[in-house]
Short mmCIF file of C-alpha atoms (C1' of nucleotides) in Angstrom, two decimals:
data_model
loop_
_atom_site.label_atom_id
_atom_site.label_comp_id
_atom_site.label_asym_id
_atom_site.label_seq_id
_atom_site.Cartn_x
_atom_site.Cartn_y
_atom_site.Cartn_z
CA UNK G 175 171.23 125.39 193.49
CA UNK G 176 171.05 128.19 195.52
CA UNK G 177 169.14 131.64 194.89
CA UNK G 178 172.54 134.34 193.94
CA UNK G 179 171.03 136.92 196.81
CA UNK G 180 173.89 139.37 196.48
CA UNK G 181 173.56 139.51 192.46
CA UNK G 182 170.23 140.17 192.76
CA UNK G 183 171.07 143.04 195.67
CA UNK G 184 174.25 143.52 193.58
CA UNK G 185 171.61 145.05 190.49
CA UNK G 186 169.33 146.07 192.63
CA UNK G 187 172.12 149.38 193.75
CA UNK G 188 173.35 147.98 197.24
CA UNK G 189 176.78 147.71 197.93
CA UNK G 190 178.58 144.66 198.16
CA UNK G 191 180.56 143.48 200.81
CA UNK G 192 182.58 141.03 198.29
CA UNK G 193 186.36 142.26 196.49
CA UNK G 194 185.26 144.73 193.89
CA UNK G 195 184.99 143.80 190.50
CA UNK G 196 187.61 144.38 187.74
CA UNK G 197 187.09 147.27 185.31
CA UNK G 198 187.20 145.08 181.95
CA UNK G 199 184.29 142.35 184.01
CA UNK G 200 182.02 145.17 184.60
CA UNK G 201 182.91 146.10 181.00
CA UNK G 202 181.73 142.46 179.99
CA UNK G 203 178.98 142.58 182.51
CA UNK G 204 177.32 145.49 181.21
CA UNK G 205 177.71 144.69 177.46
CA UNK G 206 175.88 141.24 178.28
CA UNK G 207 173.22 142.80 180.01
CA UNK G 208 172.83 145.61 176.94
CA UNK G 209 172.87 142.46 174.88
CA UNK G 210 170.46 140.86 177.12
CA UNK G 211 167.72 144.21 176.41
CA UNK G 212 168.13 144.01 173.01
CA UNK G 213 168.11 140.28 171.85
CA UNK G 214 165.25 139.30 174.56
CA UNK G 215 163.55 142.58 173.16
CA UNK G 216 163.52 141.39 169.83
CA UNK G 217 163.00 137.59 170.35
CA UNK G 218 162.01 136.13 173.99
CA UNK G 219 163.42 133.36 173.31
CA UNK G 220 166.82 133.93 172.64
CA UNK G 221 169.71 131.80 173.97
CA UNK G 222 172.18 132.88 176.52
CA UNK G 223 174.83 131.82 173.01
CA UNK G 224 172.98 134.08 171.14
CA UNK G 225 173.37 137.12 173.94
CA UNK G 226 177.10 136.42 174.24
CA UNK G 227 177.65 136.71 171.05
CA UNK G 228 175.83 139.94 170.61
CA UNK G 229 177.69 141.23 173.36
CA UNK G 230 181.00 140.23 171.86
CA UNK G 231 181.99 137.85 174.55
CA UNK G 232 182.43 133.95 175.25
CA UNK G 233 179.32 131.93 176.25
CA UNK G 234 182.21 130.98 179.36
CA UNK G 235 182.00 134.54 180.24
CA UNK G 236 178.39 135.44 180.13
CA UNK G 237 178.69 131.66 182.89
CA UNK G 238 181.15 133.88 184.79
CA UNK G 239 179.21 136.57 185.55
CA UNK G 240 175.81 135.06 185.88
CA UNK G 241 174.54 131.75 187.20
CA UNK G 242 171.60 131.30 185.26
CA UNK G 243 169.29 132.38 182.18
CA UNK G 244 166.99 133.71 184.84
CA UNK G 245 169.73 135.94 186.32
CA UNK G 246 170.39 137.57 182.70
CA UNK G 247 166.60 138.20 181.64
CA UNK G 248 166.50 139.64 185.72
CA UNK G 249 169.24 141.96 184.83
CA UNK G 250 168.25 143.19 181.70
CA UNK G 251 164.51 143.75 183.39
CA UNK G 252 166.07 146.07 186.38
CA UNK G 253 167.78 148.07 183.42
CA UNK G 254 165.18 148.88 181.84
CA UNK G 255 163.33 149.87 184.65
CA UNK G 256 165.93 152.02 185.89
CA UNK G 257 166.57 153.66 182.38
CA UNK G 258 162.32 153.89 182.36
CA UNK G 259 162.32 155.75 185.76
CA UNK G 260 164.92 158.10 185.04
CA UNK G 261 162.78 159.24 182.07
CA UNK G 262 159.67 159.47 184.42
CA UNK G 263 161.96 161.72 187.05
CA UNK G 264 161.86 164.10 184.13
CA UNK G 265 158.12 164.07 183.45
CA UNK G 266 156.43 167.01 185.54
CA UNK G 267 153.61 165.25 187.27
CA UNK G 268 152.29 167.99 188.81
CA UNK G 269 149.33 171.18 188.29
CA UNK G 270 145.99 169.87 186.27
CA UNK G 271 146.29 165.81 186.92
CA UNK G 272 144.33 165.40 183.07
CA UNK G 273 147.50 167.11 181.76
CA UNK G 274 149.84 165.57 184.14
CA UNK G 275 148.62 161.91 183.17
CA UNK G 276 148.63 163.09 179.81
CA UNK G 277 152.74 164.08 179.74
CA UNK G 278 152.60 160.70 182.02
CA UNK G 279 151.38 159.09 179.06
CA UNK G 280 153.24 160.79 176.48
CA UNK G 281 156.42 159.70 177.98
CA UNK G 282 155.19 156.12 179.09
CA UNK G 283 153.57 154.48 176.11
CA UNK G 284 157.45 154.80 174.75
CA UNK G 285 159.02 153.06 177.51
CA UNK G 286 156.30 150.62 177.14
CA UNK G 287 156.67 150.26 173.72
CA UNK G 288 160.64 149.57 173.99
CA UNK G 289 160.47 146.85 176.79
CA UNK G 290 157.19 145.13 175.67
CA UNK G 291 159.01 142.03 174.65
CA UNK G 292 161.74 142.17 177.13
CA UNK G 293 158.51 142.23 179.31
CA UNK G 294 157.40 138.92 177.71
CA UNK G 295 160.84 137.47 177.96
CA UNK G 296 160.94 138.37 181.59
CA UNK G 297 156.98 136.90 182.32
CA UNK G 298 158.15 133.33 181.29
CA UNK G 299 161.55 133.12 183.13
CA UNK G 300 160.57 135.71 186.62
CA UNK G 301 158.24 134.95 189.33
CA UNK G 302 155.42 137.04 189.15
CA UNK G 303 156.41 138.64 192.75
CA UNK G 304 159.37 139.31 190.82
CA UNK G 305 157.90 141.33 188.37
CA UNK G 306 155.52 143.07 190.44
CA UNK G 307 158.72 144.33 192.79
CA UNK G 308 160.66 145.56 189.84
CA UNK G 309 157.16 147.28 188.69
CA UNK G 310 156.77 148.97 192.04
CA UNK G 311 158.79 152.47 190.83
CA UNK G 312 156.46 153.69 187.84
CA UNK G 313 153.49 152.26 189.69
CA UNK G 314 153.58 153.88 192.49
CA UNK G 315 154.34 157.15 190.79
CA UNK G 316 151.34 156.58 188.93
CA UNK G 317 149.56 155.36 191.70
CA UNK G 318 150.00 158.79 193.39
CA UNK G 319 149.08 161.12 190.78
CA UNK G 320 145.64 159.42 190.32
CA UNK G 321 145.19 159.56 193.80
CA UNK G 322 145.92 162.96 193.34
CA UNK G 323 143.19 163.22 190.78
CA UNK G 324 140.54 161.43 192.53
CA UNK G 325 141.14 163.61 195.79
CA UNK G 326 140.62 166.39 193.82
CA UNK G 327 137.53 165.68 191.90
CA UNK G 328 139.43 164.98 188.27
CA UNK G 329 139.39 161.41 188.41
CA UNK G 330 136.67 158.85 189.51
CA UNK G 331 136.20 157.55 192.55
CA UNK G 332 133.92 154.68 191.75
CA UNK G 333 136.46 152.09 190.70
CA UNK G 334 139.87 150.88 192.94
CA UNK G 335 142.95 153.11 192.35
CA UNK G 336 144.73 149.35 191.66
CA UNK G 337 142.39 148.75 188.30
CA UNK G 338 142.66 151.94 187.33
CA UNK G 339 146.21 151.80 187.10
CA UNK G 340 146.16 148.62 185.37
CA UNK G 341 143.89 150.41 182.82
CA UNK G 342 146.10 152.35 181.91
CA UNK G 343 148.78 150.25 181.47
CA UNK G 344 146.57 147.73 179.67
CA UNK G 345 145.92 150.38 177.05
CA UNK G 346 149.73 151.37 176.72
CA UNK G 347 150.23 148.01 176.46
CA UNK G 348 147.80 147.16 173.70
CA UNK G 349 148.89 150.43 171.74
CA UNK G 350 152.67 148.68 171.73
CA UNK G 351 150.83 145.71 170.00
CA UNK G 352 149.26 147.69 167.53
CA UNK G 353 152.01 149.48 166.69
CA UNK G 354 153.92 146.50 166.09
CA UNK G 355 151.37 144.72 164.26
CA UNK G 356 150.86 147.88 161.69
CA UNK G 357 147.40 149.15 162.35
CA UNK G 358 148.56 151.90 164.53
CA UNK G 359 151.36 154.61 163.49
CA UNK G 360 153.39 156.02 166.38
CA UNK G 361 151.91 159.44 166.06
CA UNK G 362 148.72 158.87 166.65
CA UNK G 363 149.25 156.36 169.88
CA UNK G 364 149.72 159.16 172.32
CA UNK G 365 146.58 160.81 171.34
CA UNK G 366 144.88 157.62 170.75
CA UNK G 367 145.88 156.30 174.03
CA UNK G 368 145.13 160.07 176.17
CA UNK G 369 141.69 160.61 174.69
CA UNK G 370 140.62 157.11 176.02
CA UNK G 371 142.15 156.80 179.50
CA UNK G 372 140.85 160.52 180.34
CA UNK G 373 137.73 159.39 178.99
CA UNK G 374 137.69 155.91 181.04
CA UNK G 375 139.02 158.14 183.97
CA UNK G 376 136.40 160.64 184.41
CA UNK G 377 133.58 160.84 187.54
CA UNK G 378 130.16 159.75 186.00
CA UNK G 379 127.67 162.41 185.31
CA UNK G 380 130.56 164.64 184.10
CA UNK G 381 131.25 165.25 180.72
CA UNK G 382 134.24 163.55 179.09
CA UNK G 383 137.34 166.19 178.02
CA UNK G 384 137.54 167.25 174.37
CA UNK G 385 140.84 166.01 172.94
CA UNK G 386 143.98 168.21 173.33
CA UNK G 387 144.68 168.61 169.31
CA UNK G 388 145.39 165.46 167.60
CA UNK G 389 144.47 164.22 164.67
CA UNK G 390 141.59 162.56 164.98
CA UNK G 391 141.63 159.62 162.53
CA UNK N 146 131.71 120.43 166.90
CA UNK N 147 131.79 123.28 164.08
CA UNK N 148 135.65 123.82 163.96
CA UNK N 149 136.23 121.87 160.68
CA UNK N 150 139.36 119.04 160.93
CA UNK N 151 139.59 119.18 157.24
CA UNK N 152 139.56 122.64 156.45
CA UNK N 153 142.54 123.32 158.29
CA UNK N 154 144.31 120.21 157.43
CA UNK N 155 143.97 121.00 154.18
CA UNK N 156 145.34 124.52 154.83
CA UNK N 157 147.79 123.48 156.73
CA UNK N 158 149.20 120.59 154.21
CA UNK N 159 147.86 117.53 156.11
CA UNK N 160 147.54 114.32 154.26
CA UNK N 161 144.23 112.86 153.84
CA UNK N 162 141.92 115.26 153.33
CA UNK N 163 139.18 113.45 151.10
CA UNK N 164 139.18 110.25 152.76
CA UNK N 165 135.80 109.49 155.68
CA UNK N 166 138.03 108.51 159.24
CA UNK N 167 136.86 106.06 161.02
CA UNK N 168 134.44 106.81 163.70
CA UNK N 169 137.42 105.85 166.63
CA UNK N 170 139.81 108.31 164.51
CA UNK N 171 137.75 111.15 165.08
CA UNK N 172 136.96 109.91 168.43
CA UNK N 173 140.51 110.22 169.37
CA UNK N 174 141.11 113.77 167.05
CA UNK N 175 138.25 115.27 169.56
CA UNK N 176 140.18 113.85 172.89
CA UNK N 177 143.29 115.24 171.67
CA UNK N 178 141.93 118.52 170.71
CA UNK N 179 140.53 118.66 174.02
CA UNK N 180 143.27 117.88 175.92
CA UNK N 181 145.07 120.32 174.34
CA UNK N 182 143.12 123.45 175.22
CA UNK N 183 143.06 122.21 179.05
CA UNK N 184 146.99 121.67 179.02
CA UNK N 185 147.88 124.75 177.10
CA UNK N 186 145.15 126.75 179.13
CA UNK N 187 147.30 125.56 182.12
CA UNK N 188 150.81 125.57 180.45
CA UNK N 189 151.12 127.51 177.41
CA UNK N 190 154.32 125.15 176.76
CA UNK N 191 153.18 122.29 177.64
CA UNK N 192 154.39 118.96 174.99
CA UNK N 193 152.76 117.15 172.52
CA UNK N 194 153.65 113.85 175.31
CA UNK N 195 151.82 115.80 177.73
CA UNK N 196 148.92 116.24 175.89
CA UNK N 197 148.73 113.11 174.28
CA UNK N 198 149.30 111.30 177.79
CA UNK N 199 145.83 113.99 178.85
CA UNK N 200 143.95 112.94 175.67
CA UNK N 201 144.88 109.30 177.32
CA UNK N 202 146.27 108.27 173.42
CA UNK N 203 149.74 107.33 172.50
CA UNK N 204 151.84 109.95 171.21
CA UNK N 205 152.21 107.99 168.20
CA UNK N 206 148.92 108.75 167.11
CA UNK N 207 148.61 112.25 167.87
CA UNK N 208 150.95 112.51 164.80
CA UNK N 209 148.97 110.20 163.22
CA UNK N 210 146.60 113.09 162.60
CA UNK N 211 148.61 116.39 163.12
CA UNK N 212 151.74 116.62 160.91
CA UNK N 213 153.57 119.38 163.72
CA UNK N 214 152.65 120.89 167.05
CA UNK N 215 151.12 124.28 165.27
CA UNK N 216 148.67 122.16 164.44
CA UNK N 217 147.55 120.83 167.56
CA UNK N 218 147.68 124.48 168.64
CA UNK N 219 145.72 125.53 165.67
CA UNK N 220 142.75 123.14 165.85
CA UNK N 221 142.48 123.74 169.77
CA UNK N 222 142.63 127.46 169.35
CA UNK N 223 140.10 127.16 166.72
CA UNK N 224 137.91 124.88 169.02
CA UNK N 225 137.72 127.59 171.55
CA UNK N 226 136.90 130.31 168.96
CA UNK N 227 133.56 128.10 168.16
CA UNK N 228 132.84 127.67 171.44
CA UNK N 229 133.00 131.30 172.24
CA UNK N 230 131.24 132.78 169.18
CA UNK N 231 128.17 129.69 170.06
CA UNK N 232 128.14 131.32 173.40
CA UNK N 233 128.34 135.25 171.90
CA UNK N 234 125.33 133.70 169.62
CA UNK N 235 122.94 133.62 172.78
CA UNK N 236 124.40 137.41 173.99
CA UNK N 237 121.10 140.30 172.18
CA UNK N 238 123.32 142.61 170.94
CA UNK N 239 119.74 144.27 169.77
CA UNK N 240 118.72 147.88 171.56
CA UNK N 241 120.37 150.24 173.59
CA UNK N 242 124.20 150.08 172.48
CA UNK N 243 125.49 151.17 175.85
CA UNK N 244 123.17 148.01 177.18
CA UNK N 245 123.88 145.61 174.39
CA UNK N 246 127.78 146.73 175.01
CA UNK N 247 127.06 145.60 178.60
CA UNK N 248 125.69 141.76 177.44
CA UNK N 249 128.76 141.80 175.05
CA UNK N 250 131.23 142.45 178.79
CA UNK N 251 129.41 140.42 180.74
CA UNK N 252 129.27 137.66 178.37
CA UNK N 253 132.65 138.17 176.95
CA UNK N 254 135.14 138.65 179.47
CA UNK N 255 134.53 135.20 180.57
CA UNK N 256 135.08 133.94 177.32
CA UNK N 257 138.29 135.93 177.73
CA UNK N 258 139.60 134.48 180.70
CA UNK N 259 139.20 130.85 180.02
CA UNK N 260 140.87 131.43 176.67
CA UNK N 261 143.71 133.55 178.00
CA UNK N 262 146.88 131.24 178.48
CA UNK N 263 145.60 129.21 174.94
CA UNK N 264 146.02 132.66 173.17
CA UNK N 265 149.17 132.78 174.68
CA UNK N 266 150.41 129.51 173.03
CA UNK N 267 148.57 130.19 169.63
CA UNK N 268 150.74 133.37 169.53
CA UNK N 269 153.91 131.60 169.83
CA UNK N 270 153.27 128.90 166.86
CA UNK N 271 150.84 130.56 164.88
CA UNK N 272 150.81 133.20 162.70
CA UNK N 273 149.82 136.57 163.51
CA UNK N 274 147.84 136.98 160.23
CA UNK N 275 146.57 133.02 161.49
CA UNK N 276 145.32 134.84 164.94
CA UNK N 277 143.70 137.17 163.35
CA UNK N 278 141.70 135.23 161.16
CA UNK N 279 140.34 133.00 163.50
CA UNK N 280 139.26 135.98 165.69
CA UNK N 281 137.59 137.72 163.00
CA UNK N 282 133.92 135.92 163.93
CA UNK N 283 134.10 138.14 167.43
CA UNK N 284 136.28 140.77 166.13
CA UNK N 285 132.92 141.41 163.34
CA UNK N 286 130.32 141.20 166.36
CA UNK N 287 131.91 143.70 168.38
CA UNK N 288 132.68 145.92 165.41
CA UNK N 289 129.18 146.13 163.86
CA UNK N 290 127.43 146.63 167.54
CA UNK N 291 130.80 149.53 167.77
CA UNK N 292 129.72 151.09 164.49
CA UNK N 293 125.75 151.09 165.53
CA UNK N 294 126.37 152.64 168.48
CA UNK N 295 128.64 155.42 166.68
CA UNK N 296 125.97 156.02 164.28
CA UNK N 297 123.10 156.36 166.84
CA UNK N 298 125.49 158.85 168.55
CA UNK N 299 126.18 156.74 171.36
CA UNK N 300 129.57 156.57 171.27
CA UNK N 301 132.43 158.85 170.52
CA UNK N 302 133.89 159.04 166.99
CA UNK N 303 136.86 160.76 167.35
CA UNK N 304 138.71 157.47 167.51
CA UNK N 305 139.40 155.08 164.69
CA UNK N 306 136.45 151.73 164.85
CA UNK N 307 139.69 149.59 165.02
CA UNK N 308 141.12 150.91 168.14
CA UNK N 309 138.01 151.12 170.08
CA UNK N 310 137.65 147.23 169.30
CA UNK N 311 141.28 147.01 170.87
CA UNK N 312 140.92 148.56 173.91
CA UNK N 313 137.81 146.26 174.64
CA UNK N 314 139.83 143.49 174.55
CA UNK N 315 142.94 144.90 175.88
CA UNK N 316 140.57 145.53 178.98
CA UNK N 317 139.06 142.42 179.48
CA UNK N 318 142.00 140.61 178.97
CA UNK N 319 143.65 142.75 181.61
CA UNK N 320 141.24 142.17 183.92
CA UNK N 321 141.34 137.88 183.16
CA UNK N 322 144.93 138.60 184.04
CA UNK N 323 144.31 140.16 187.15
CA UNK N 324 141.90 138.16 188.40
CA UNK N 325 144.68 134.94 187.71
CA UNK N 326 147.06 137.16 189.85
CA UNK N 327 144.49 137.51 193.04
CA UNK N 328 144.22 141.08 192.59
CA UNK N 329 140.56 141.39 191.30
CA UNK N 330 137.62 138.95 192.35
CA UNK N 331 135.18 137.19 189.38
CA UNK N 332 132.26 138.99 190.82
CA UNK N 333 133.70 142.50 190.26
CA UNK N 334 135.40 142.06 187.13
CA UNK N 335 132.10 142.53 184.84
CA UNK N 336 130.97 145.82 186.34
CA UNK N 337 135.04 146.98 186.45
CA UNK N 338 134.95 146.25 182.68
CA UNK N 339 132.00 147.82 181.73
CA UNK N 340 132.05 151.36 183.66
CA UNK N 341 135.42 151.64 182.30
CA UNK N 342 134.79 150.79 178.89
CA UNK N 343 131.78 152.89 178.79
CA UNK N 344 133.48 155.94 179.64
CA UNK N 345 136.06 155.35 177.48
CA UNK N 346 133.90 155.53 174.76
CA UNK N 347 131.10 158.44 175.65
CA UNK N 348 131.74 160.90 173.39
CA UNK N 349 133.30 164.34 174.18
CA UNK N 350 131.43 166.77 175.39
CA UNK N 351 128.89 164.44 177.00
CA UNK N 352 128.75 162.86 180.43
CA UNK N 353 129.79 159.81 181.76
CA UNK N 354 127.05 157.38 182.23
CA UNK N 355 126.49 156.28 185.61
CA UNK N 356 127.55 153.01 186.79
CA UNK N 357 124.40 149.66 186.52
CA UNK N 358 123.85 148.22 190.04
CA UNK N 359 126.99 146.77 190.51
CA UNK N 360 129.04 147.06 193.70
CA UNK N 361 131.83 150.35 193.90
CA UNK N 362 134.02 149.14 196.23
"C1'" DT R 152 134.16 87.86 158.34
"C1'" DA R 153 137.60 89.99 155.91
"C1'" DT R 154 140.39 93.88 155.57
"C1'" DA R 155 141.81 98.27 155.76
"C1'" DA R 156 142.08 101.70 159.05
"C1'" DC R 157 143.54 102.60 163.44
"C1'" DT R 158 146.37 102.32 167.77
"C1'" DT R 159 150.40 101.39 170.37
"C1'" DG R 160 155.04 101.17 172.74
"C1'" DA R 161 159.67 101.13 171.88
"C1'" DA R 162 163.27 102.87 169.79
"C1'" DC R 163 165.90 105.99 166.81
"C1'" DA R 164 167.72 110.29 164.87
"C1'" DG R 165 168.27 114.93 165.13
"C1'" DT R 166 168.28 119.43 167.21
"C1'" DC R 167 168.73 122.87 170.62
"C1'" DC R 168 169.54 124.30 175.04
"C1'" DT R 169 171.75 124.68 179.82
"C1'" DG R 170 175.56 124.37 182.75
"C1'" DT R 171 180.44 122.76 183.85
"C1'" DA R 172 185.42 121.75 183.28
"C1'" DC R 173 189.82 122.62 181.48
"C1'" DG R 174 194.05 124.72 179.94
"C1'" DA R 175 196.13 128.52 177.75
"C1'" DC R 176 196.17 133.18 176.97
"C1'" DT R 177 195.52 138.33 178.07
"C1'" DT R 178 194.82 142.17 180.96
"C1'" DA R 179 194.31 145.14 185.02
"C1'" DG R 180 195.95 146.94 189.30
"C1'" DT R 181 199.43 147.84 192.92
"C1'" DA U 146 206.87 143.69 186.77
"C1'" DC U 147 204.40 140.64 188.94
"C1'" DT U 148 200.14 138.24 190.10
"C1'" DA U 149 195.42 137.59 190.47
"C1'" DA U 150 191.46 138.25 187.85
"C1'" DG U 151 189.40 137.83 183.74
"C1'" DT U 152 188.70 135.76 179.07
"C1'" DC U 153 188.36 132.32 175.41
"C1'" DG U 154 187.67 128.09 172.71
"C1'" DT U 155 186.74 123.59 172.88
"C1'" DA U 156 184.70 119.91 174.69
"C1'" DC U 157 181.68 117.24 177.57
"C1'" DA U 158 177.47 115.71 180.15
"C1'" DG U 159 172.75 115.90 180.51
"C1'" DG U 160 168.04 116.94 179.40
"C1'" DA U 161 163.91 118.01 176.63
"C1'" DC U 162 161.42 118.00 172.70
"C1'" DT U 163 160.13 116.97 167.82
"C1'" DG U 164 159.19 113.90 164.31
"C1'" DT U 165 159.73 109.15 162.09
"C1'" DT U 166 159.82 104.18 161.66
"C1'" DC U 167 158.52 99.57 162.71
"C1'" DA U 168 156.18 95.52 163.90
"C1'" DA U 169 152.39 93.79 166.30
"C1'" DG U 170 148.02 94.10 168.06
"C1'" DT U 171 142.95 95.95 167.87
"C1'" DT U 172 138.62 97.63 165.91
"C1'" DA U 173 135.35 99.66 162.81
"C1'" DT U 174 132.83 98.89 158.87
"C1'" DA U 175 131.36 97.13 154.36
#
DNA sequence: TATAACTTGAACAGTCCTGTACGACTTAGT
DNA sequence: ACTAAGTCGTACAGGACTGTTCAAGTTATA
């Protein structure tokens, strides 16, 4: 069985060399790959039966169109990480980096929130170099503003740029879970989530920023 | 061995739960529950054959004492609980929170990382209310050393108990998870955890406390 | 030593999933 | 309007795993 390089280039935005596509197959493609986000969001596990169905097309279809289970969840993955970074291109990153990562934040513990158990879905059936590629948009953009930061005295220096950005998302993360599991309400997570990170994120010997305004508990 | 065979069984609607087992039957209950940690530590989906075959038994017998796979997953689970709060026993949580927080890292995160891809099986057959249970024991520890600290001023109160005790572990499992993917070495890990957790929970207004000895990087 | 508890492999039943093949039907594009 | 592309249902082949049963052998323990 051989790898499907010019799907994967296909989703990935390049043009293809092959006969274009018919408008009612892209129609099916893209309602199996909507499926695909919101059955694998709400249950890893799902079948590829389960997604046809909830796309409102034949199992023999969905077989058309893609090769594999592992060519679905990779669709559905590179969706939401295109709908994620379109949100980020809106997000001014920009002036003070404490407020910048906090509208960063703001507008990323969503997205995180929303594709936490596509994420899961995708962990089990993607190579981790997989994941890490289709990752490589938001964390680079969050890569540069801390670097930003630390250049300019806002951030510390003392501990890799790489962990620091997996602090952050670490915290998102764990927010999603709480969220989920009841012990956190949505309004609270972006403060929740701000106040810590700028805390984690600040040079030692200064002081740690007072919170913006939230509600404190 | 403190993880109790009959309690659970007895929760979990197992047969025999007055009669003494033979000494061979509990013999080959502790092989099994040991070969299941190791294979779902390595393979969070890995089969009752494959275990049994590990715990060098016959797959017959494996059901001979657990009715269903959650509760092979169960009783190792709860094995490694034990095993971690014998260790967190040993860990002076006494003194200096910020210092006693340190022990609680350095002893901890270890904990954390061997445990990792077993939590990641228990939290596809178990309960989440089952989960939480069985992490209460560390989930207490870490709470009461938390709510010391707060009280003695060392650390901020503007967040709720609960979610500092969550970003903790959201940390150090991060960082087990890094360390699996190459991207952080064992050595650092300890002093990444701390400094960041540390800062994360100074409260506002006051500084940052300066990193222990380890190395910056 | 007697016996009940234990172990074992083989084999069975049942379920769910993936992936393929077919033939007939419907639709899009020039 | 014509044809290729697309779709659909059904059906099949194959694999993996769970859980149960059975009959025969082994071992702990009273």
């Amino acid at each position: 069985m051989l790898y499907d390089l010019l799907g994967y280039g296909e989703r990935m935005g390049s043009k293809n060399s092959t006969a274009t596509k018919r408008a009612d197959a892209l129609r099916s493609i893209d309602a199996i790959v909507q499926a695909a986000a919101e059955c694998l969001g709400q249950n890893p596990e799902a079948s590829l039966s389960e997604i046809a169905r909830a796309a409102g097309v034949g199992r023999v279809t969905l077989y058309a169109h893609f090769a594999s289970r592992a060519e679905v969840v990779d669709a559905a993955m590179s969706r939401a990480i295109d709908r994620g970074n379109e949100v980020l291109d809106t997000v001014d990153l920009s002036g003070d980096p404490l407020l910048a990562l906090a509208r960063y934040i703001e507008a990323g513990w969503h997205l995180v929130d929303q594709a936490r158990a596509l994420l899961a879905a995708a962990q089990r059936e993607l190579s981790a170099e997989r994941i890490r590629v289709l990752h490589a948009g938001p964390s680079a953009r969050v890569e540069a503003l801390l670097a930003r930061g630390r250049a300019e005295g806002a951030f510390r220096t003392d501990l890799p740029l790489a962990w620091m950005v997996n602090v952050l998302h670490a915290v998102m993360h764990s927010a999603a879970e709480e969220i989920r599991a009841g012990r956190l309400t949505s309004e609270h997570a972006g403060h929740h989530i701000t106040a810590t990170v700028l805390a984690a994120f600040t040079p030692p010997g200064q002081p740690v920023p007072e919170a913006g305004g939230g509600a404190p508990r």
